[in-house]
mmCIF file of C-alpha atoms in Angstrom:
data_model
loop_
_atom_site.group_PDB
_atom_site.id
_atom_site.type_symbol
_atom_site.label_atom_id
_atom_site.label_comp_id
_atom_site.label_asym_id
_atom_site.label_seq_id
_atom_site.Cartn_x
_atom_site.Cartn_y
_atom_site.Cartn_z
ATOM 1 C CA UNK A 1 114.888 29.662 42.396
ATOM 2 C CA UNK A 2 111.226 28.340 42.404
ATOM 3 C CA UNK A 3 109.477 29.340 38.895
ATOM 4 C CA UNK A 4 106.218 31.016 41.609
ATOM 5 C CA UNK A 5 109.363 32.945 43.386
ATOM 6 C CA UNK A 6 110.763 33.892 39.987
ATOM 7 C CA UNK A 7 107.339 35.232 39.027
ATOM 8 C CA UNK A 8 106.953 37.151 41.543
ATOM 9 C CA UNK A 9 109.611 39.326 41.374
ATOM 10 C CA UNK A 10 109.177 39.630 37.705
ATOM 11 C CA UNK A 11 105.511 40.808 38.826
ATOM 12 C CA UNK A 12 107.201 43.321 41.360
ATOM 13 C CA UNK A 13 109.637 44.733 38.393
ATOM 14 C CA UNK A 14 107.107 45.648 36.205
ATOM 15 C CA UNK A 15 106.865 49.510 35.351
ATOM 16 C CA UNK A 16 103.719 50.015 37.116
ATOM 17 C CA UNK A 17 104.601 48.123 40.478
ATOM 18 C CA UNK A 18 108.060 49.639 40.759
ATOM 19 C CA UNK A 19 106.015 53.329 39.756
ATOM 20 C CA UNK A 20 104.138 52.726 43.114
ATOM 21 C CA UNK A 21 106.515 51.609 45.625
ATOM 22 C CA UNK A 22 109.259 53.670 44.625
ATOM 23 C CA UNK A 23 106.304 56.488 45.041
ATOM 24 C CA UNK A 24 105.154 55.258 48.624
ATOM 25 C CA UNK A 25 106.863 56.730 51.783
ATOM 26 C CA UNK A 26 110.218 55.526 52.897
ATOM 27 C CA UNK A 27 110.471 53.915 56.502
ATOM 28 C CA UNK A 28 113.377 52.618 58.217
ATOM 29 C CA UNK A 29 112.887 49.495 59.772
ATOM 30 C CA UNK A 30 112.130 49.311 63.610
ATOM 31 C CA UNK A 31 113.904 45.895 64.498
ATOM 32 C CA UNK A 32 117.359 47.408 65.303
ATOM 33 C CA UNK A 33 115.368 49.487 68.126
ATOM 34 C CA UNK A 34 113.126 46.998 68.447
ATOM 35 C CA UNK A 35 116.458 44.839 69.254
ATOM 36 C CA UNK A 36 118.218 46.825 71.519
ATOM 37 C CA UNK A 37 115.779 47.345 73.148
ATOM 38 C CA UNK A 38 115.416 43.462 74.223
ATOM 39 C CA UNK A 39 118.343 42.934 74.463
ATOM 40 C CA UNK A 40 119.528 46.056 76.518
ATOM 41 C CA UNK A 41 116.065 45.491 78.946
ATOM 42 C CA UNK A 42 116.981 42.069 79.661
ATOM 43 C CA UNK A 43 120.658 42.204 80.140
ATOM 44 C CA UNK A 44 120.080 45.369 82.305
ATOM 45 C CA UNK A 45 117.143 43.528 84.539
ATOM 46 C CA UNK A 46 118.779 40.214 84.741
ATOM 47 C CA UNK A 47 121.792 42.420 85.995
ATOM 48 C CA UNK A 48 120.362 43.368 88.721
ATOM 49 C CA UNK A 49 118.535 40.037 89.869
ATOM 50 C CA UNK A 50 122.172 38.684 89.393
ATOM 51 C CA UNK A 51 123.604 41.719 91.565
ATOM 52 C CA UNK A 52 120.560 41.334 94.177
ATOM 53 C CA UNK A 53 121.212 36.932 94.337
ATOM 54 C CA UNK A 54 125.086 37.541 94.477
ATOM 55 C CA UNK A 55 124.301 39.908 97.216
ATOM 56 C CA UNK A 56 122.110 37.627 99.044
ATOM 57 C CA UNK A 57 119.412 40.210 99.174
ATOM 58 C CA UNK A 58 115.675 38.885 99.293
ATOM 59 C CA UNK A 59 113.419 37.918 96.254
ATOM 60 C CA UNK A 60 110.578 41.033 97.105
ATOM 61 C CA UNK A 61 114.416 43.196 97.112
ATOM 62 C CA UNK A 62 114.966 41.916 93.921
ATOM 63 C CA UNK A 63 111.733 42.506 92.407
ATOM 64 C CA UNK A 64 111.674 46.187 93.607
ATOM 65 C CA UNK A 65 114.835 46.678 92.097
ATOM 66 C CA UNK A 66 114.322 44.775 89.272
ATOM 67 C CA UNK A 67 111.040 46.929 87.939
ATOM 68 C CA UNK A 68 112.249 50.146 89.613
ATOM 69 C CA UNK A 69 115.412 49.847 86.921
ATOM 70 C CA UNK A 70 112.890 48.354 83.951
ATOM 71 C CA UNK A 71 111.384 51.848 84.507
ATOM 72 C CA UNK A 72 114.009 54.296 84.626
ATOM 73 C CA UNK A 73 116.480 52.058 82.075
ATOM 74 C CA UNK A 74 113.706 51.772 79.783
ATOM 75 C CA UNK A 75 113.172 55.506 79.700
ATOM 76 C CA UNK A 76 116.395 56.625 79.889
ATOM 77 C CA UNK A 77 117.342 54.445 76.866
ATOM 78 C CA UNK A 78 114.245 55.903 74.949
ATOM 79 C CA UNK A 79 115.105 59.522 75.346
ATOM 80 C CA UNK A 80 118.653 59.028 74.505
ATOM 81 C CA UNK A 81 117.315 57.223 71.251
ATOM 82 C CA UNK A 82 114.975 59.869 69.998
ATOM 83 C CA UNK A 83 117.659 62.359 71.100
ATOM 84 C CA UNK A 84 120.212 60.650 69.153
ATOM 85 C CA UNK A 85 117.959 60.824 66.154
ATOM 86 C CA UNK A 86 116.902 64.421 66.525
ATOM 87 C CA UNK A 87 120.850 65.173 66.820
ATOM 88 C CA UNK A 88 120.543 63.048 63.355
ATOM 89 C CA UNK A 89 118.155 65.224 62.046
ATOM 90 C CA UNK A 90 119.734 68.472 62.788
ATOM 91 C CA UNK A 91 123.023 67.292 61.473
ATOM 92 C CA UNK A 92 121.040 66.907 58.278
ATOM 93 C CA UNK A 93 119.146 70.406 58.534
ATOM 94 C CA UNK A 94 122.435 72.147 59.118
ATOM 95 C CA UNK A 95 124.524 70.306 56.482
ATOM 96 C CA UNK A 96 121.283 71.183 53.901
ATOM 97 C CA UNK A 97 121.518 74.788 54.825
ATOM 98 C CA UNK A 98 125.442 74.778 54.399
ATOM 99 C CA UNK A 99 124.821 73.424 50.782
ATOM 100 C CA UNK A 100 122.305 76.147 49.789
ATOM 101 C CA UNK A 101 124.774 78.697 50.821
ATOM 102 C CA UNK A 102 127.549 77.195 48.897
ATOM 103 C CA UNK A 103 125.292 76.422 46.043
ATOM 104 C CA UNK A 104 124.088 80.495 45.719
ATOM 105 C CA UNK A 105 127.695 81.678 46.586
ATOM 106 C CA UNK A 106 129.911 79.612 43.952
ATOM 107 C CA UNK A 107 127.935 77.527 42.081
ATOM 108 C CA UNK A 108 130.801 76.522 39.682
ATOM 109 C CA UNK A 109 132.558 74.841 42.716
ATOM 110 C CA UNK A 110 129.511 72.882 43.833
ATOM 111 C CA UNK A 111 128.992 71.754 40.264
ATOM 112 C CA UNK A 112 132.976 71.060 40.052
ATOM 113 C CA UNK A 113 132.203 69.164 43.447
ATOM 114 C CA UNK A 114 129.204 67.092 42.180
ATOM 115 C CA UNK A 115 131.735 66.083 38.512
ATOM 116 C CA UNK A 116 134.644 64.915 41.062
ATOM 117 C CA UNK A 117 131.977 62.901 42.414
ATOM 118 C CA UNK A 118 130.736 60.889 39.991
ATOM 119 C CA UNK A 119 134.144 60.801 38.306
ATOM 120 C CA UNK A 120 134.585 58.791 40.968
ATOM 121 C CA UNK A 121 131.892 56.431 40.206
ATOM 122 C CA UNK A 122 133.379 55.800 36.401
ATOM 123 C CA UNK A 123 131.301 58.607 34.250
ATOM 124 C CA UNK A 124 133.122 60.478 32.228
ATOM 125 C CA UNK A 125 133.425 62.311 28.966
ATOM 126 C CA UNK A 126 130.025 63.700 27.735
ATOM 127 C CA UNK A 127 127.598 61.389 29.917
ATOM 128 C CA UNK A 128 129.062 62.941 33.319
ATOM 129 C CA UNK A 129 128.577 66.198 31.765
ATOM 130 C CA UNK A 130 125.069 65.323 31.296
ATOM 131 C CA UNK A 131 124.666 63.957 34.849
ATOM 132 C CA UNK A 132 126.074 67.407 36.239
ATOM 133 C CA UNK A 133 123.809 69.274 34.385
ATOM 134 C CA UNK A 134 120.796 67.108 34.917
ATOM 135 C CA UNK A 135 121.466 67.363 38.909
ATOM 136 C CA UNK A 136 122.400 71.096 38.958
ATOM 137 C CA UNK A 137 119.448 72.114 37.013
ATOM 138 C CA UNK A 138 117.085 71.450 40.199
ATOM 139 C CA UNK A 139 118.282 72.729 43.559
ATOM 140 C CA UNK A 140 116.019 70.276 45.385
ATOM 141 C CA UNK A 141 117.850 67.366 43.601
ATOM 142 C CA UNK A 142 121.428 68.956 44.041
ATOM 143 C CA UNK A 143 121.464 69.211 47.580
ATOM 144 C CA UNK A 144 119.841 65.871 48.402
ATOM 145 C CA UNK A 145 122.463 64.423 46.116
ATOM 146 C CA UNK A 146 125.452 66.539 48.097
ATOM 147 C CA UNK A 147 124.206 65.358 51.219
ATOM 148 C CA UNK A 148 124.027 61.731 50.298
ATOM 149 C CA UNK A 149 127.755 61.346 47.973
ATOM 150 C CA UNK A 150 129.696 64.310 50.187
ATOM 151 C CA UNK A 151 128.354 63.875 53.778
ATOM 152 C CA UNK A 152 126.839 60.426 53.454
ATOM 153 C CA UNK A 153 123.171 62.043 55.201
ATOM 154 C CA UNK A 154 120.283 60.532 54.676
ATOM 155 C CA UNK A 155 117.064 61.227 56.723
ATOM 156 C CA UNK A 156 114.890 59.085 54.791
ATOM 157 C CA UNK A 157 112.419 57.379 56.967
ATOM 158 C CA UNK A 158 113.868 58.496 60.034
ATOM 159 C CA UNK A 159 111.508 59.339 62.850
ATOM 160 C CA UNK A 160 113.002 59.921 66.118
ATOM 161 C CA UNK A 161 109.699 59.765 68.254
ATOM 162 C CA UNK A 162 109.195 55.936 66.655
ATOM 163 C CA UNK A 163 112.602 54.836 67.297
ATOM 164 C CA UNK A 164 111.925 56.081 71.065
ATOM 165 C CA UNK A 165 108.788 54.366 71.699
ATOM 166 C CA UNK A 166 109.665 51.047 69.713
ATOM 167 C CA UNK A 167 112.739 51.160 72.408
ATOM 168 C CA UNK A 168 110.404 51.361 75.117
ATOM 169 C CA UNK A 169 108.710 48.641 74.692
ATOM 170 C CA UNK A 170 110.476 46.206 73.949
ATOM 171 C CA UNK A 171 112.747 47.584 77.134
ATOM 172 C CA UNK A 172 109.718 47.033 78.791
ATOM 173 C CA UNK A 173 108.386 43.899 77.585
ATOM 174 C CA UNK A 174 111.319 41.941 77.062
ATOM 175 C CA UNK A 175 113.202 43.450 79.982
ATOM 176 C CA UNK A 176 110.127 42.212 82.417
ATOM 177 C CA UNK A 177 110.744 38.507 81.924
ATOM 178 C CA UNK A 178 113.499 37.905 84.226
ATOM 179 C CA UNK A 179 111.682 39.561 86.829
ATOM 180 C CA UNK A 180 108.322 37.304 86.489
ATOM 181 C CA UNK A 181 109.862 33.997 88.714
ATOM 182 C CA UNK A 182 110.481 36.545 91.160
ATOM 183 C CA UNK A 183 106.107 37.761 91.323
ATOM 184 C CA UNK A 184 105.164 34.428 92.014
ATOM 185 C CA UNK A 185 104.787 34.093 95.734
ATOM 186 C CA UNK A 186 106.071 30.978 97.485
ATOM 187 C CA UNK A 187 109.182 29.782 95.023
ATOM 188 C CA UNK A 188 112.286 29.533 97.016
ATOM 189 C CA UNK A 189 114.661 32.173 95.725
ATOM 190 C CA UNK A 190 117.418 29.869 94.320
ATOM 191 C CA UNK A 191 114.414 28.243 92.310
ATOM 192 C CA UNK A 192 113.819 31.736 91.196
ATOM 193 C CA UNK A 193 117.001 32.784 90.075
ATOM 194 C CA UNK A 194 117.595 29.427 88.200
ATOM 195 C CA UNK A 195 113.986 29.932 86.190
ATOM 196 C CA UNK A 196 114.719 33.733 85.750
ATOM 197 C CA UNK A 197 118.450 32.910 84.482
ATOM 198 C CA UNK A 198 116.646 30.609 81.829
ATOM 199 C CA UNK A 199 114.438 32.837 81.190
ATOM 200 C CA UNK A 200 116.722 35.252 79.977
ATOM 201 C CA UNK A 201 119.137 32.668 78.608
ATOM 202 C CA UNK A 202 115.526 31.960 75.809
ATOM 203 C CA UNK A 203 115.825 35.523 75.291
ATOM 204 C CA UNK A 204 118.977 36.205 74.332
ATOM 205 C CA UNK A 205 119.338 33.271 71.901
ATOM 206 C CA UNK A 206 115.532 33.612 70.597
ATOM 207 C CA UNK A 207 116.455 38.018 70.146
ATOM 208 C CA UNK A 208 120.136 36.792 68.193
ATOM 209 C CA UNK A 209 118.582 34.174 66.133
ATOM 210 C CA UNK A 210 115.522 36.250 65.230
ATOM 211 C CA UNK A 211 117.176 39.345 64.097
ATOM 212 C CA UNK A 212 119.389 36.999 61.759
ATOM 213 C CA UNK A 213 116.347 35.405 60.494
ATOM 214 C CA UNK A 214 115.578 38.404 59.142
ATOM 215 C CA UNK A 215 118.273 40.066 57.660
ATOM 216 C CA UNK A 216 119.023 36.176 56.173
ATOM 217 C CA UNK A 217 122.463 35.610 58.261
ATOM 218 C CA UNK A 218 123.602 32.431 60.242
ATOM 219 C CA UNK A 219 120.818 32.253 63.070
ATOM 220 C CA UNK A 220 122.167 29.944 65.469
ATOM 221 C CA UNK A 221 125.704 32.061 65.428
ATOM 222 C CA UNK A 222 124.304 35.403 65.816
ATOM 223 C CA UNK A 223 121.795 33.603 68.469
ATOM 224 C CA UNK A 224 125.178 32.047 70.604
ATOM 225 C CA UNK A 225 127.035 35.419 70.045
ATOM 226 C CA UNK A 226 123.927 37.363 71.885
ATOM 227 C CA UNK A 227 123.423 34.692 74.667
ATOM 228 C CA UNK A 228 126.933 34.454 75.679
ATOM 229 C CA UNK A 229 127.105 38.634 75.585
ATOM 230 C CA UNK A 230 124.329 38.288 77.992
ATOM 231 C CA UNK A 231 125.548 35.505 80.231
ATOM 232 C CA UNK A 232 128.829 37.681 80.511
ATOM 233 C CA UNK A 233 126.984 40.755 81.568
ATOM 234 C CA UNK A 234 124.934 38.892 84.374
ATOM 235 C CA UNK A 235 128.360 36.962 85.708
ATOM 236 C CA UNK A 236 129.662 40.547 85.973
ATOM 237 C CA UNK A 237 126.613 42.089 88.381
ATOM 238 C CA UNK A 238 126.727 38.675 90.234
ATOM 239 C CA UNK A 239 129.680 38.205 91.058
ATOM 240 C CA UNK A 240 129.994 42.454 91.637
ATOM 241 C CA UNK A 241 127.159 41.815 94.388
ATOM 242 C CA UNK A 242 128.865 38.933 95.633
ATOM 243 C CA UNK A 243 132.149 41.193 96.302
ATOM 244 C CA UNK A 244 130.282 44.213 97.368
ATOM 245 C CA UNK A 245 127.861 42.214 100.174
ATOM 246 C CA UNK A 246 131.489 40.215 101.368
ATOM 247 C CA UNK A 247 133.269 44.033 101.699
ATOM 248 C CA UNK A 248 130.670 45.844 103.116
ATOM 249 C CA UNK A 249 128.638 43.210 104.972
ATOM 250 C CA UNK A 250 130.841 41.430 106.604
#
């Protein structure tokens, strides 16, 4: 490791620095929505210009379609994310409420509870005494503790309302590329499914391979593993409006 890299951290350890970013507020990271988002808004639009080629339907059709589902997808997928995490946050409230009760009504068991758990963990003897005092002697501290080791709850940093609107737009601005060879006027529609399939081919591998940059995981894998996910989802509404427009059109 670099000696500037090395210093760095060491600068980050010290007692004050770790003093005021353990004492900050705790966010969850936005890229997962911010990632399934994209990837959901593009698959789901590229879907239906695949359906609407496969079909043989015309490019305005396809457009229409296209931003008429960007629209309702988009939304749909953001309520059902902030619904999922208030559903999340409830969980929490109610298993926080349980613990109180348990913790007035036999507090021996919930102390008993708390030993077994950090038996687990390899304390014992006096020092896991200690630890089961020092957590029992603040209720606060107790329950968070009991939801975290029993339940495995955590609502640190969780905000359902950001989750929602960091899904929406990328939904919506990811999701509206395949549909942009299909707004310029004059391109003959195979032209403009070719440009809007590579389109969303750049997305799919640039959404995989970002989201691996990140988290510091094989990029071009994770990129591949997205685009052909993609590719397999747009063969399916193509060749699904191919079939439909040969039963029911003759």
């Amino acid at each position: 490791m670099p000696s500037t890299e090395n210093e760095r951290l060491l600068s980050e350890h010290q007692p004050n620095a770790v003093r005021a970013r353990l004492a900050g507020p705790v966010k969850a990271s936005t890229l997962p929505d911010a990632v399934l988002g994209g990837i959901d808004g593009c698959v789901t639009t590229f879907a239906v210009v695949s359906g609407a080629f496969g079909a043989g339907f015309s490019p305005q059709v396809a457009l229409v379609l296209g931003f008429a589902n960007l629209i309702a997808d988009g939304f749909s997928m953001a309520v059902s994310n902030y619904e999922a995490g208030q559903a999340q946050l409830n969980q929490i409230k109610f298993a926080e409420r349980t613990e109180r009760e348990h913790i007035r009504a036999v507090p021996e068991g919930e102390r008993e509870e708390i030993r077994q758990l950090f038996q687990a963990k390899r304390f014992d003897g006096e020092l896991l005494e200690q630890v089961v005092e020092a957590i029992s002697r603040n209720p606060d501290v107790w329950v968070a503790t009991m939801l975290r080791e029993e339940y495995g709850l955590s609502g640190a940093g969780l905000s359902p309302r950001r989750a929602a609107l960091t899904t929406f737009a990328a939904f919506l601005s990811v999701g509206a590329l395949p549909l942009l060879p299909y707004a310029i006027p004059g391109m003959e529609s195979q032209i403009q499914f070719l440009t809007s399939l590579g389109l969303a081919g750049v997305v799919f591998l640039g959404i995989g391979m970002l989201k691996s940059i990140v988290y510091g995981l094989p990029a071009m894998r994770s990129g591949l593993r997205t685009l052909i996910m993609g590719t397999a989802a747009a063969g399916l509404a193509f060749a699904t409006g191919h079939f439909a427009q040969g039963l029911l059109g003759g």
